PDB file of C-alpha atoms in Angstrom:
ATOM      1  CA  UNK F   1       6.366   5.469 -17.465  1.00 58.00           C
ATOM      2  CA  UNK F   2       3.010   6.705 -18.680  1.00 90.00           C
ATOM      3  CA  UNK F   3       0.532   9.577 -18.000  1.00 95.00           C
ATOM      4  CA  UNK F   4      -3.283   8.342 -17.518  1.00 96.00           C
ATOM      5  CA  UNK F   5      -6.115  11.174 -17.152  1.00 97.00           C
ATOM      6  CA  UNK F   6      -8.489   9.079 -14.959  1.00 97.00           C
ATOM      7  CA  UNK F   7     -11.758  11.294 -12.922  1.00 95.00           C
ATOM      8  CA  UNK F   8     -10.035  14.450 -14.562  1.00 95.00           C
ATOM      9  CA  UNK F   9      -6.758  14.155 -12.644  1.00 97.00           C
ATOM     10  CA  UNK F  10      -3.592  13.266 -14.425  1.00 98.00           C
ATOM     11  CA  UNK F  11      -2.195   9.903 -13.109  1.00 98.00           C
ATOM     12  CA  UNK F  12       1.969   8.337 -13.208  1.00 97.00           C
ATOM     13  CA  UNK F  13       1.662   5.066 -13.834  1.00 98.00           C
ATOM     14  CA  UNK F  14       3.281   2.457 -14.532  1.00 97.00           C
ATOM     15  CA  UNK F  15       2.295  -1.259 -15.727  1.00 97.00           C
ATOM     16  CA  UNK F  16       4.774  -4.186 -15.834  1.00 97.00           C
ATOM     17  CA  UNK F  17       3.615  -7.156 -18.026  1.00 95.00           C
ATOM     18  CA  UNK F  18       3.352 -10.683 -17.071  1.00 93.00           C
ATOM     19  CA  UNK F  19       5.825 -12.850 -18.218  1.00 88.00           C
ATOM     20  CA  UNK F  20       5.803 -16.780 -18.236  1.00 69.00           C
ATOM     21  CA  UNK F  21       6.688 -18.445 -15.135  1.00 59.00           C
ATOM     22  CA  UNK F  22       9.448 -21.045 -15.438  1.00 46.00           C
ATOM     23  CA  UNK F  23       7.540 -24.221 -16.629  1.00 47.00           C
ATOM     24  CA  UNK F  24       4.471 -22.896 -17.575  1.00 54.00           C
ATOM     25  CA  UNK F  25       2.993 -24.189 -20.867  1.00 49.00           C
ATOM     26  CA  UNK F  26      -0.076 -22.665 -21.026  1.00 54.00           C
ATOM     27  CA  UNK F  27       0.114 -19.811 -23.775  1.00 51.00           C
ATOM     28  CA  UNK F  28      -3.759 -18.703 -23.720  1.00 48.00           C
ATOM     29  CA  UNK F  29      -4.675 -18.251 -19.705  1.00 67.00           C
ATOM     30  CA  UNK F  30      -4.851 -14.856 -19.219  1.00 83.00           C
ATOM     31  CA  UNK F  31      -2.524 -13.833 -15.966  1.00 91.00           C
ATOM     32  CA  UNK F  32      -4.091 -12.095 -12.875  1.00 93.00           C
ATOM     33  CA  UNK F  33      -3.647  -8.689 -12.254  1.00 96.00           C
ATOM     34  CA  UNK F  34      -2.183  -7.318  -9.246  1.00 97.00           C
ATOM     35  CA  UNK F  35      -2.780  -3.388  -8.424  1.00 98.00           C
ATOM     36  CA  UNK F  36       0.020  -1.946  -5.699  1.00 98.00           C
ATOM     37  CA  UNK F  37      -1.071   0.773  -4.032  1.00 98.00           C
ATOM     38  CA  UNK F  38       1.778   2.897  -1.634  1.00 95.00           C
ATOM     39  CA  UNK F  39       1.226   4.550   1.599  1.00 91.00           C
ATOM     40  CA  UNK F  40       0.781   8.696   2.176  1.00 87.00           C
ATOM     41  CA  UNK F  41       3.314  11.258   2.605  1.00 79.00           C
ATOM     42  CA  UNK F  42       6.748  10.846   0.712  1.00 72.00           C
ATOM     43  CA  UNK F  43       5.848   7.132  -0.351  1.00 83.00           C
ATOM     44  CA  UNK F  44       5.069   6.659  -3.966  1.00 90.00           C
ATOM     45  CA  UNK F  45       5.427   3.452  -6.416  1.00 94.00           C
ATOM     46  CA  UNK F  46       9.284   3.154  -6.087  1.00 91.00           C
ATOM     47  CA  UNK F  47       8.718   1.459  -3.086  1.00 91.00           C
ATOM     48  CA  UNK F  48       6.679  -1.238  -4.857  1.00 95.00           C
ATOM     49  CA  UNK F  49       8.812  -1.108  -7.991  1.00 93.00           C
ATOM     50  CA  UNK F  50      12.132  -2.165  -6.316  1.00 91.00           C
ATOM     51  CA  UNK F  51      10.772  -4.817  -3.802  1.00 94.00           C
ATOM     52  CA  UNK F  52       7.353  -6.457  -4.864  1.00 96.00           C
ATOM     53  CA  UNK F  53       6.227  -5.440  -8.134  1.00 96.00           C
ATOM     54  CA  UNK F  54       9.444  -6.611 -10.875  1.00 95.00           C
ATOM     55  CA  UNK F  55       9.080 -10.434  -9.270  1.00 94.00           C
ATOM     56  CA  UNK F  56       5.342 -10.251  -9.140  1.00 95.00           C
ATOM     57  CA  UNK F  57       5.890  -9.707 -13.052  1.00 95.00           C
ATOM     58  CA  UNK F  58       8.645 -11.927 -13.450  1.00 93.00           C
ATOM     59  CA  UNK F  59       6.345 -14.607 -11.923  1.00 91.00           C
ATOM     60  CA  UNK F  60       3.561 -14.313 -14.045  1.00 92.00           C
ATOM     61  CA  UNK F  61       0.894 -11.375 -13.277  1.00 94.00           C
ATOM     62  CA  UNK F  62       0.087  -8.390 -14.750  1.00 96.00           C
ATOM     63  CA  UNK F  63       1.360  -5.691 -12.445  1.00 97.00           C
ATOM     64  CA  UNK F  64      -0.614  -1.853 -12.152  1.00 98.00           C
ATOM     65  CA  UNK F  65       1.888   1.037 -10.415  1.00 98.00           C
ATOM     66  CA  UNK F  66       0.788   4.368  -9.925  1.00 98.00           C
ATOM     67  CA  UNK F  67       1.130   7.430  -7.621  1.00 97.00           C
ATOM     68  CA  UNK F  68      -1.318   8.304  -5.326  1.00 97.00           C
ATOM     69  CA  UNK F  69      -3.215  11.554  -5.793  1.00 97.00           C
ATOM     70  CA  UNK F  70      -0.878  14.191  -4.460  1.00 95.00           C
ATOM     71  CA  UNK F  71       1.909  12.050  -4.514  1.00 93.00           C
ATOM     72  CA  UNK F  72       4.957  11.386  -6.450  1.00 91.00           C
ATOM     73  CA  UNK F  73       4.578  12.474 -10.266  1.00 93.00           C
ATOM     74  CA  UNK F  74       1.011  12.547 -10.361  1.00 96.00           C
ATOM     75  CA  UNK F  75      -1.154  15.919 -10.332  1.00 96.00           C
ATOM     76  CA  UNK F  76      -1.438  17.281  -7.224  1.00 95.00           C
ATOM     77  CA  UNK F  77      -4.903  18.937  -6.479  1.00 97.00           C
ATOM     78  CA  UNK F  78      -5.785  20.897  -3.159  1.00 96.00           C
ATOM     79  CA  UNK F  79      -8.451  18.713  -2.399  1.00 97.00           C
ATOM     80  CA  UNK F  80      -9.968  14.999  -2.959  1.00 96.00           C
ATOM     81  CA  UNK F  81      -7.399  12.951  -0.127  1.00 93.00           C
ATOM     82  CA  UNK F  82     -10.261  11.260   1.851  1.00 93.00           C
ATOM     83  CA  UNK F  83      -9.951   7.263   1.674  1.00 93.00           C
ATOM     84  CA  UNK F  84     -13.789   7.424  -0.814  1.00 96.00           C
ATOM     85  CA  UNK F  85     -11.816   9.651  -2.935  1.00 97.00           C
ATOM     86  CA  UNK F  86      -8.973   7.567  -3.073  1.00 97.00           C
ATOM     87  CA  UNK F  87     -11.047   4.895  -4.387  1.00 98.00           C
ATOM     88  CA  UNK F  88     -13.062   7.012  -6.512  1.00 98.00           C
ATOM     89  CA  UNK F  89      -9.210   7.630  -8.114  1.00 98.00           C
ATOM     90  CA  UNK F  90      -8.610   3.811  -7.999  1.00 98.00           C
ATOM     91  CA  UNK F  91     -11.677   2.943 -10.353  1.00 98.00           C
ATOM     92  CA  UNK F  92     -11.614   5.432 -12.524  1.00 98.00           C
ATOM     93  CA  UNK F  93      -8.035   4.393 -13.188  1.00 98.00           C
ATOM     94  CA  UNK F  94      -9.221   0.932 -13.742  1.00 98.00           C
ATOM     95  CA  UNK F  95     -12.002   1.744 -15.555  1.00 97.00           C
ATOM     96  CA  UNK F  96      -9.388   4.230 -17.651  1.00 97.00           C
ATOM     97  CA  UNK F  97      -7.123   1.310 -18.357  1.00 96.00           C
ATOM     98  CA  UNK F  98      -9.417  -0.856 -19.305  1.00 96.00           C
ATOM     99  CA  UNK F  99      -9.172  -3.167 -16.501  1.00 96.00           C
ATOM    100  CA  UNK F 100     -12.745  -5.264 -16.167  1.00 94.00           C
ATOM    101  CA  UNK F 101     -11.709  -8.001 -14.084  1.00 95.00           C
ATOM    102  CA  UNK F 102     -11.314  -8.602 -10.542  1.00 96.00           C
ATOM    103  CA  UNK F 103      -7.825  -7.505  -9.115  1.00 97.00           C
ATOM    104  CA  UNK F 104      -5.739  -8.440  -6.516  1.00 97.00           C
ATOM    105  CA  UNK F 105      -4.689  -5.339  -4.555  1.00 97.00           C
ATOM    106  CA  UNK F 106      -1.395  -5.411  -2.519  1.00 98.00           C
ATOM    107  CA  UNK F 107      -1.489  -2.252  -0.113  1.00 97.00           C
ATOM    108  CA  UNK F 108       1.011  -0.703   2.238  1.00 95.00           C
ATOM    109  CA  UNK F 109      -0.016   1.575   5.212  1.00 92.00           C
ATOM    110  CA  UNK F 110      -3.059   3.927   4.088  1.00 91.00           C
ATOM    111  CA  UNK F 111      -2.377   2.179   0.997  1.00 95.00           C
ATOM    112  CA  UNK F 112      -3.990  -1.194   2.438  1.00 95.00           C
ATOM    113  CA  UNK F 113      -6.665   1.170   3.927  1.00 94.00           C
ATOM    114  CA  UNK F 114      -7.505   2.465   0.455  1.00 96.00           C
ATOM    115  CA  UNK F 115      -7.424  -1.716  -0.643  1.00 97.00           C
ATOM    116  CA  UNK F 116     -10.091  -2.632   1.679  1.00 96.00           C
ATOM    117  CA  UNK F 117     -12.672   0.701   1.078  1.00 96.00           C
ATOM    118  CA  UNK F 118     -12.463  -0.873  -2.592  1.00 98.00           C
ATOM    119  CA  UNK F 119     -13.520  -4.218  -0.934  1.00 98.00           C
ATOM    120  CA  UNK F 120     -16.205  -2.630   0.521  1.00 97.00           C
ATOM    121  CA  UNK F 121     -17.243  -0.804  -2.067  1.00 97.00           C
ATOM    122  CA  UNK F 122     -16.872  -2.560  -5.042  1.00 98.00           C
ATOM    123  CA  UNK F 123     -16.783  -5.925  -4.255  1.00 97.00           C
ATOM    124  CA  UNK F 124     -17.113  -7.145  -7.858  1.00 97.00           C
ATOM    125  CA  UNK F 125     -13.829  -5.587  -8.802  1.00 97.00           C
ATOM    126  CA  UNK F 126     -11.471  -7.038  -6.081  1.00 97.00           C
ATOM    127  CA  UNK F 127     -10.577 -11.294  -6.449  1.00 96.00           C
ATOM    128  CA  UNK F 128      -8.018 -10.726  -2.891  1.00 96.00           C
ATOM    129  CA  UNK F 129      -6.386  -8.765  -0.856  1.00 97.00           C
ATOM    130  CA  UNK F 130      -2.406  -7.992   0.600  1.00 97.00           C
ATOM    131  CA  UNK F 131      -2.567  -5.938   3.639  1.00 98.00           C
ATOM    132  CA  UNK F 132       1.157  -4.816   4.396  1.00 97.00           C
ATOM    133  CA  UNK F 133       1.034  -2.497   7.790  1.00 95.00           C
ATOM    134  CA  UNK F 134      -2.935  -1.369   6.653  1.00 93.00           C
ATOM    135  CA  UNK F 135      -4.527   1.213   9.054  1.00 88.00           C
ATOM    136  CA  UNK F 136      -7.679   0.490   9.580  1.00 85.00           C
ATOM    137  CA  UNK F 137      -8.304   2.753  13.260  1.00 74.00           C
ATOM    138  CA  UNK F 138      -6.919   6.008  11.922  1.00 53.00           C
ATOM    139  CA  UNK F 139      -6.572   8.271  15.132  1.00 46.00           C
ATOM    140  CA  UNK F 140      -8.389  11.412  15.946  1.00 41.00           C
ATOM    141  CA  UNK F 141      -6.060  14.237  16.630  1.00 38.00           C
ATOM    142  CA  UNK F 142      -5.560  17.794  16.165  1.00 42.00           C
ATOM    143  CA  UNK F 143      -3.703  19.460  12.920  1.00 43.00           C
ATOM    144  CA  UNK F 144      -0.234  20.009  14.655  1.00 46.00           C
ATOM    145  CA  UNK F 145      -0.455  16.552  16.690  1.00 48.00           C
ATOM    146  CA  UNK F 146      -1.278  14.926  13.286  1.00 42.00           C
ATOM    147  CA  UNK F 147       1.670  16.217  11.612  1.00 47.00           C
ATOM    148  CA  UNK F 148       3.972  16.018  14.606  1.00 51.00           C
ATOM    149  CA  UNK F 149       3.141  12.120  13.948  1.00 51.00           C
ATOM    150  CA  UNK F 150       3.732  12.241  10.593  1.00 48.00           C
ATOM    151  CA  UNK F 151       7.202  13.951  11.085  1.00 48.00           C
ATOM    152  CA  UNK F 152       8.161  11.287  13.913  1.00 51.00           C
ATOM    153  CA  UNK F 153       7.278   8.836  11.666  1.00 51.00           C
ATOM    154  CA  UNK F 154       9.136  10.057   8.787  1.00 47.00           C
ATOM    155  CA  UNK F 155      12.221  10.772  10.455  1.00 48.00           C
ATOM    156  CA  UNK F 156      11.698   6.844  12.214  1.00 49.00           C
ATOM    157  CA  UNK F 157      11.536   5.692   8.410  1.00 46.00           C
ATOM    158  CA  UNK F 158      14.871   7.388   7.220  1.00 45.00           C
ATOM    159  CA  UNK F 159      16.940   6.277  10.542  1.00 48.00           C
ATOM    160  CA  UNK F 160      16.415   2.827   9.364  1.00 44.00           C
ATOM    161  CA  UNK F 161      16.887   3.488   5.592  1.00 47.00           C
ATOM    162  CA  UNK F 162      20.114   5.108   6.979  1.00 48.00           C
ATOM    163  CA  UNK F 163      21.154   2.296   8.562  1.00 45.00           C
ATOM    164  CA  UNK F 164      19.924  -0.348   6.487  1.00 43.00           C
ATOM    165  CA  UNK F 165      21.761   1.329   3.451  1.00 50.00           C
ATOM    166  CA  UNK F 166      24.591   2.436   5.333  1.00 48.00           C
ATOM    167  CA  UNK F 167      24.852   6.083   3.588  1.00 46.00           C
ATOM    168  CA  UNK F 168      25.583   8.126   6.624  1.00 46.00           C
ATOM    169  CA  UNK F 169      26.741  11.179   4.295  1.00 51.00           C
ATOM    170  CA  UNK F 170      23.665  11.068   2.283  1.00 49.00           C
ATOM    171  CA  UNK F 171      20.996  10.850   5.316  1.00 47.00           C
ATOM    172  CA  UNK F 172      20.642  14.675   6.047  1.00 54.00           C
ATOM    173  CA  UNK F 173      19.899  16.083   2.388  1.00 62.00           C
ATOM    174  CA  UNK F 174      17.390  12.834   2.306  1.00 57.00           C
ATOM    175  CA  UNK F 175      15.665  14.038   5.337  1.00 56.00           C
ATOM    176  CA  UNK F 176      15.546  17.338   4.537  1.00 64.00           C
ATOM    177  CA  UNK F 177      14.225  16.743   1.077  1.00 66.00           C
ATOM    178  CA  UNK F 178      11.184  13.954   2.256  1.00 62.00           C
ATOM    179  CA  UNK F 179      10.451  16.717   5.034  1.00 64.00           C
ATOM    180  CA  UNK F 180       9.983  19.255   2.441  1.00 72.00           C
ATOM    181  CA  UNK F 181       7.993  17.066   0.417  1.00 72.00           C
ATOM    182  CA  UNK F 182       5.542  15.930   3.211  1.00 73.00           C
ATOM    183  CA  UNK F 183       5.559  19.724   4.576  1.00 76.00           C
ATOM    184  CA  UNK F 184       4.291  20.961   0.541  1.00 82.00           C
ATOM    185  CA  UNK F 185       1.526  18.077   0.537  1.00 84.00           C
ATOM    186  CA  UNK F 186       0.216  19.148   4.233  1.00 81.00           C
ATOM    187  CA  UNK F 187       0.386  22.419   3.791  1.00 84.00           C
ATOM    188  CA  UNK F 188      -1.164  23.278  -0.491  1.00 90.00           C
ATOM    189  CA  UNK F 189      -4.241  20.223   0.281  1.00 92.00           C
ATOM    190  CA  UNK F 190      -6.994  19.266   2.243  1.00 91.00           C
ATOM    191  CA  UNK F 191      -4.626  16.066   3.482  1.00 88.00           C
ATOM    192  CA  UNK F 192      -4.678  16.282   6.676  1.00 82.00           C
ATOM    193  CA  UNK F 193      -8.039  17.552   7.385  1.00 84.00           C
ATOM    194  CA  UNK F 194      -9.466  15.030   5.209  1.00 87.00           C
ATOM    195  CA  UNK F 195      -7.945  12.201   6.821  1.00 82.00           C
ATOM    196  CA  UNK F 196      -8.624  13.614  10.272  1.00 79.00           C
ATOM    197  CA  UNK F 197     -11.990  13.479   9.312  1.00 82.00           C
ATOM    198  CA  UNK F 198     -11.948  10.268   8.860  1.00 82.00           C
ATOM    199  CA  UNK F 199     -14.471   8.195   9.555  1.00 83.00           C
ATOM    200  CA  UNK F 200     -12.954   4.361  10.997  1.00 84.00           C
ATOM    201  CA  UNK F 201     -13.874   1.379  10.066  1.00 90.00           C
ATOM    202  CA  UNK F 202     -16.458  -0.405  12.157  1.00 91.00           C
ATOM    203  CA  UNK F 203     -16.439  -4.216  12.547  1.00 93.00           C
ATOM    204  CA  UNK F 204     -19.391  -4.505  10.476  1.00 94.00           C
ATOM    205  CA  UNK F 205     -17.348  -2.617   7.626  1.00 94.00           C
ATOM    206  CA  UNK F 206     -15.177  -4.974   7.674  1.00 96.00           C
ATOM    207  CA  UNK F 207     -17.461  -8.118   8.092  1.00 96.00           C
ATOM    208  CA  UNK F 208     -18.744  -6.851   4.574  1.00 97.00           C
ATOM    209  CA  UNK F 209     -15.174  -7.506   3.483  1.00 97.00           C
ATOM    210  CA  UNK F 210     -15.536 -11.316   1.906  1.00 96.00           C
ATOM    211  CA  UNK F 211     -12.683 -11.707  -0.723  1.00 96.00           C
ATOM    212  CA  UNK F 212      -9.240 -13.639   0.708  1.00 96.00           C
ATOM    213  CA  UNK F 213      -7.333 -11.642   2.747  1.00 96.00           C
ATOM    214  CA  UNK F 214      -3.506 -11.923   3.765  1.00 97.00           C
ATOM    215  CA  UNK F 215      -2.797  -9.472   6.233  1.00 97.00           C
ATOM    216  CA  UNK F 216       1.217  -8.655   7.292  1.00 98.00           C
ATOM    217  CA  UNK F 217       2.353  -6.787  10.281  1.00 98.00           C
ATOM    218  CA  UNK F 218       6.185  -6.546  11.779  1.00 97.00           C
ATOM    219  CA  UNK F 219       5.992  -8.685  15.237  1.00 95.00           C
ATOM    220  CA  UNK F 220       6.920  -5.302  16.781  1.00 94.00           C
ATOM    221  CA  UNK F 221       4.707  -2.811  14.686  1.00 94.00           C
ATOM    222  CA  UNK F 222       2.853   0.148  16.829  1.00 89.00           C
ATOM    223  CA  UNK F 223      -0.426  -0.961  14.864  1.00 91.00           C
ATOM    224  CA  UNK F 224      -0.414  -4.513  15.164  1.00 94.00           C
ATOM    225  CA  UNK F 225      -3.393  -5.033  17.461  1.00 93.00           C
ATOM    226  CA  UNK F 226      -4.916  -3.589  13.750  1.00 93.00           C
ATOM    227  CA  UNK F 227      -4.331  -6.637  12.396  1.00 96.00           C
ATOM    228  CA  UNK F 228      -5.726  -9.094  14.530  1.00 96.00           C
ATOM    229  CA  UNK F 229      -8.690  -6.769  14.534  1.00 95.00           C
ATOM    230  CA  UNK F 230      -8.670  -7.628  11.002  1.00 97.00           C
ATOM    231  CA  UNK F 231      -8.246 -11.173  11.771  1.00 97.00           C
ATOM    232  CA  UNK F 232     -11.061 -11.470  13.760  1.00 96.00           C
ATOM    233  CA  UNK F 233     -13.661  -9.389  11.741  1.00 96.00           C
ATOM    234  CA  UNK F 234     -12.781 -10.362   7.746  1.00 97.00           C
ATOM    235  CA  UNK F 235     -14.793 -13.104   6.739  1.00 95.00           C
ATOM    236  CA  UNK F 236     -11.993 -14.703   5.531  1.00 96.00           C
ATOM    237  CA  UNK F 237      -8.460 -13.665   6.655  1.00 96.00           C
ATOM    238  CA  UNK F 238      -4.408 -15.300   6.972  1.00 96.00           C
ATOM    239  CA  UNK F 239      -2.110 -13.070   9.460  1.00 97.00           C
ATOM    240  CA  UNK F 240       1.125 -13.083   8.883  1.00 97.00           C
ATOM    241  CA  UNK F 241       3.463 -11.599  11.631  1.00 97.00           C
ATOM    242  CA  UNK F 242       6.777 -10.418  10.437  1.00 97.00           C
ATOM    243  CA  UNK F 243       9.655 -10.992  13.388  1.00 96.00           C
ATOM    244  CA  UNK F 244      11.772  -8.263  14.416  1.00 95.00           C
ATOM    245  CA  UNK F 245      10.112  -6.093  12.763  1.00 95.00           C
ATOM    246  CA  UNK F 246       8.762  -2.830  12.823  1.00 91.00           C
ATOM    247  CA  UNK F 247       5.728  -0.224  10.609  1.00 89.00           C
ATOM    248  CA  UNK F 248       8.443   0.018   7.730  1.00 88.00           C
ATOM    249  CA  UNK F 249       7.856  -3.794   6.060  1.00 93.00           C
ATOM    250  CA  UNK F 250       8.801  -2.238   2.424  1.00 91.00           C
ATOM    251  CA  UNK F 251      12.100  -1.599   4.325  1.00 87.00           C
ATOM    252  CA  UNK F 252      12.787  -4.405   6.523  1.00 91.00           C
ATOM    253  CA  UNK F 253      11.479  -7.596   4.641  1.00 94.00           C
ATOM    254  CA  UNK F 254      11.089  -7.058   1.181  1.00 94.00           C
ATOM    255  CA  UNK F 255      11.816 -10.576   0.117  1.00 95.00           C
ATOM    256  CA  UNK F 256       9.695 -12.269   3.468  1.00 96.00           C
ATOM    257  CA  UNK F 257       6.984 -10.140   1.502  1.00 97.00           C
ATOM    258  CA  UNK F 258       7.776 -10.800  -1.403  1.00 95.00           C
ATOM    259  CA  UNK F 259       7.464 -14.757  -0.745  1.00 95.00           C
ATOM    260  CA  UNK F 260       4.223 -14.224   1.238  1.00 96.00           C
ATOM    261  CA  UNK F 261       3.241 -12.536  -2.375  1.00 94.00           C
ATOM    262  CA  UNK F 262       3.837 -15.047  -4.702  1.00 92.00           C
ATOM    263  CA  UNK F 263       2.786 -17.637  -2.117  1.00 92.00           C
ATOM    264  CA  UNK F 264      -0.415 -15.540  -1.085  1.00 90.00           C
ATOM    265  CA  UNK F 265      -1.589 -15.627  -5.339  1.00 85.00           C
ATOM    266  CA  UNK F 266      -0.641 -19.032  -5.630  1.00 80.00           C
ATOM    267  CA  UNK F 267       2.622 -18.679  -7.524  1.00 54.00           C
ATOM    268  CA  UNK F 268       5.630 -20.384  -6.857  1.00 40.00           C
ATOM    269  CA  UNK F 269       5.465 -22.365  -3.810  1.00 38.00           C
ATOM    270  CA  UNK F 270       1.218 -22.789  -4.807  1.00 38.00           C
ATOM    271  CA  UNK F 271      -0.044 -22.725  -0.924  1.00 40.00           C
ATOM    272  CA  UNK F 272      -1.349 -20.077   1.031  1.00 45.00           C
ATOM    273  CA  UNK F 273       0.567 -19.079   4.370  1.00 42.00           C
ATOM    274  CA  UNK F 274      -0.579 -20.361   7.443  1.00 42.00           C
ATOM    275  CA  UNK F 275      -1.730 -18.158  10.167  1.00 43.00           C
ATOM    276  CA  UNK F 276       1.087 -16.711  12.303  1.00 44.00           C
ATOM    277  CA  UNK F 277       3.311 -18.194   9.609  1.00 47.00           C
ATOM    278  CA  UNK F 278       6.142 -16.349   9.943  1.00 53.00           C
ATOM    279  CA  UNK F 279       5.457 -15.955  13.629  1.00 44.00           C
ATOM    280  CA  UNK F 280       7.636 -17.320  16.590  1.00 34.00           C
TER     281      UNK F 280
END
């Protein structure tokens, strides 16, 4: 673990070397780098760390971790948690790390949403994208509805963590715990009012977007008309749907995404995924 001081705000990261695939013999290409960035609220880069990140590593890439603005161990400031100033925090981490070439950015929820502002705006830094669940159509809502959604979906997350996991004893002191941690962020920063002032993505915002694109959604996701949105409007875009599944991807099919990963940056199997792939 590491501490990086990137546009004055004190940054947990974490970076995970690449090391040689199985069979590889070439000691001198230098290995793509792949930046994860997490979703809002109680998410941080555990949830990258234990599913994607280690075998994107293993596999051979360079992997960036860190915790968004707010969130996890890094500082959290009362203000700065619009999607420009989460990219604002994105290059001057970059630029802090000494990062010059494109990466590929792998982003969950708002963290995909943060991955394709970078798109937009710095097209030079970005070689593809992995959309996992991205929210691109943010909705317009009042301060209590806003959180009221945010609780439903927290509580939504932990059921199936519950279950999945199987730690029946452990689920209330969880709950309680990621509730107080969402209810500290919302309540000591401009969070919520930043992202309800929000501006969405138009089609031609997206149309701008021309690096390759992988996009993921669970075949029973709340957002998934998002995605083929996407689909239509990026110039060049694979969707992926996910059956049986839900929002919570990072959850549900780790290793389906972690396959569509290695896949997506040619590693391992070496092809792209089809469209609707995973579909049917």
């Amino acid at each position: 673990m590491a501490e990086v001081i990137a546009g004055g705000i004190r940054f947990h990261v974490q970076r995970l070397p690449a090391r040689q695939p199985i069979g590889c013999t070439d000691h001198h290409a230098d290995p793509p780098t792949v930046v994860f960035v997490h979703g809002l609220g109680v998410d941080n880069m555990s949830s990258f760390y234990y599913t994607l990140a280690n075998p994107a590593a293993q596999a051979g890439v360079d992997v960036i971790l860190y915790d968004l603005r707010g969130h996890g161990s890094t500082e959290r400031p009362p203000t700065g948690y619009s999607v420009e100033a989460s990219v604002r925090d994105l290059t001057a981490l970059l630029d802090a790390l000494g990062v010059n070439r494109p990466v590929h950015v792998v982003g969950n929820s708002y963290g995909g949403t943060v991955a394709l502002a970078l798109a937009m705006s710095h097209p030079a830094r970005v070689g593809s994208l992995m959309l996992i669940e991205a929210v691109v159509e943010p909705a317009v809502m009042g301060e209590t509805e806003w959180e009221e959604k945010m609780a439903r979906m927290l509580a939504d997350g932990m059921e199936l963590r519950k279950v999945l996991a199987g730690r029946r004893a452990q689920y209330g002191r969880k709950l309680r715990r990621f509730y107080s941690a969402i209810d500290v962020l919302v309540k000591s920063t401009t969070l919520a009012a930043d992202l309800r002032a929000q501006r969405p993505f138009c089609d031609a915002d997206l149309r701008s977007v021309t690096c390759p694109t992988l996009t993921v959604y669970g075949e029973h996701s709340d957002i998934i008309q998002q995605g083929h949105r996407l689909k239509r409007n990026l110039v060049d875009c694979d969707l992926a749907l996910v059956p049986g599944c839900s929002h919570f991807l990072i959850v549900e099919a780790p290793g389906i995404l972690c396959d569509l990963l290695l896949r997506w940056l040619n590693i391992g199997t070496g092809a792209r995924p089809a469209e609707n792939a995973l579909a049917g």
